mmCIF file of C-alpha atoms in Angstrom:
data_model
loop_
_atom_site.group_PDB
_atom_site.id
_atom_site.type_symbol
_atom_site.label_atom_id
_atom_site.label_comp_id
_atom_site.label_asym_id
_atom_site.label_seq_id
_atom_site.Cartn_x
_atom_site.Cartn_y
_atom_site.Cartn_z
ATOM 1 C CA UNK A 1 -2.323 13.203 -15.411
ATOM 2 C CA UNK A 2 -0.769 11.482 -12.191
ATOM 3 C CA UNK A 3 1.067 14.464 -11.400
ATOM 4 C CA UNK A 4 -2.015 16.740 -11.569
ATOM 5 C CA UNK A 5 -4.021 14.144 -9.400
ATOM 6 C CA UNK A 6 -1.932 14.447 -7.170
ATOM 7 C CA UNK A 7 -1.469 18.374 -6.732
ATOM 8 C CA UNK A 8 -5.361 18.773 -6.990
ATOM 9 C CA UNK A 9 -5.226 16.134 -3.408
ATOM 10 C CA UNK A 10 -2.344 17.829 -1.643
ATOM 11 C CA UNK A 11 -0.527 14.497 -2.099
ATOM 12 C CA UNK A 12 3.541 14.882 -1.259
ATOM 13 C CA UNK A 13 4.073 10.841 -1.323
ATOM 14 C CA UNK A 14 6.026 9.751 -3.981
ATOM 15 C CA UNK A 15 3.472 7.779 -6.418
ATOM 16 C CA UNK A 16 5.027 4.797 -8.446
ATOM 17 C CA UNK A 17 3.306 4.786 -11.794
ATOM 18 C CA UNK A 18 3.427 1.300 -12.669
ATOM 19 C CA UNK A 19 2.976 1.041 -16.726
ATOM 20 C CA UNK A 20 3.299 -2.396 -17.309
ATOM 21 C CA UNK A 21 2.048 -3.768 -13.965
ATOM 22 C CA UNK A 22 5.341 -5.458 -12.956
ATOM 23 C CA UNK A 23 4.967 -4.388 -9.718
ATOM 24 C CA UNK A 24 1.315 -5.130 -9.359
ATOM 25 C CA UNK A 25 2.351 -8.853 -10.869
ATOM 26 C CA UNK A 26 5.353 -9.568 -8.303
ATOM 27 C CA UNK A 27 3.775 -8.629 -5.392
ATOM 28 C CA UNK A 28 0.491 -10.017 -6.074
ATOM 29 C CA UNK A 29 -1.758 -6.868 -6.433
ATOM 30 C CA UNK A 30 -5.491 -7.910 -7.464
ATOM 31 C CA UNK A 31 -7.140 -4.416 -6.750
ATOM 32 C CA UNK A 32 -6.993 -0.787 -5.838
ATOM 33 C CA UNK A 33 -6.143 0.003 -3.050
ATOM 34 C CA UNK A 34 -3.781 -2.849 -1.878
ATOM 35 C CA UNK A 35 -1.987 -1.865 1.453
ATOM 36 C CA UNK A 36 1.098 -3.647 2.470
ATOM 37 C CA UNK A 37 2.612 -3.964 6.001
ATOM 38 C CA UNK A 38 6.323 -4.280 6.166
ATOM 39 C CA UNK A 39 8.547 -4.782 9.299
ATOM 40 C CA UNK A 40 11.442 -2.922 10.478
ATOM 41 C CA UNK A 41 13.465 -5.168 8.621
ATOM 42 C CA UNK A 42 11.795 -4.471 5.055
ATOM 43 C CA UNK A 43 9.815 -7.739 5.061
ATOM 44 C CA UNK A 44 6.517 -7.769 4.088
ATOM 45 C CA UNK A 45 4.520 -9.253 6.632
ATOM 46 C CA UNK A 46 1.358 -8.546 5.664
ATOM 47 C CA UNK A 47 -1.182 -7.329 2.634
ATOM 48 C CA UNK A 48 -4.762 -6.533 2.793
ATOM 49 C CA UNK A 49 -6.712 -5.519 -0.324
ATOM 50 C CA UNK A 50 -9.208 -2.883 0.180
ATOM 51 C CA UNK A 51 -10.325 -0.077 1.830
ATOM 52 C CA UNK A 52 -8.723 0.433 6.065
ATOM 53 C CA UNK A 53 -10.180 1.757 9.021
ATOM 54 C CA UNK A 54 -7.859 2.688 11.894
ATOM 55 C CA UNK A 55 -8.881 -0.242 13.582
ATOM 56 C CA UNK A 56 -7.518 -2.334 11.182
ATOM 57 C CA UNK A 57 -4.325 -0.482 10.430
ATOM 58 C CA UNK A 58 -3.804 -0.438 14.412
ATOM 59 C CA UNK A 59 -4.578 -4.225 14.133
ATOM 60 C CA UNK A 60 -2.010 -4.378 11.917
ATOM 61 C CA UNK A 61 1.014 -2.173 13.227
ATOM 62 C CA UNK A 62 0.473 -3.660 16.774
ATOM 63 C CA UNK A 63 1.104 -7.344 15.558
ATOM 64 C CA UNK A 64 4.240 -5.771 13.531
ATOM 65 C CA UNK A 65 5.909 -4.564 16.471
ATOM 66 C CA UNK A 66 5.542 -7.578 18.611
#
């Protein structure tokens, strides 16, 4: 079902299908889509639940490489 998703979108990303929501649970995941913002050094600096403009994402990446 994920994999056909997928194919019908184009979609080359790897997609984590999380079963039994441990990921969702450790890093805090309330709703679809969560997007997280993680520095050079694999830190997550930031997470923002919901739907992103550019703006925002530019928001975003510009803080990260300050």
């Amino acid at each position: 079902m994920v994999s056909e998703f997928a194919a019908e979108r184009g979609l080359t990303f790897t997609i984590l299908l999380d079963e039994q929501a441990l990921s969702a649970i450790t890093y805090q995941v309330h709703g679809i889509p969560t997007s997280f913002f993680i520095d050079g050094g694999g830190i997550i600096r930031a997470r923002y639940g919901g739907a992103l403009d550019e703006a925002t994402i530019d928001q975003y990446v510009r803080s990260l490489l300050q």
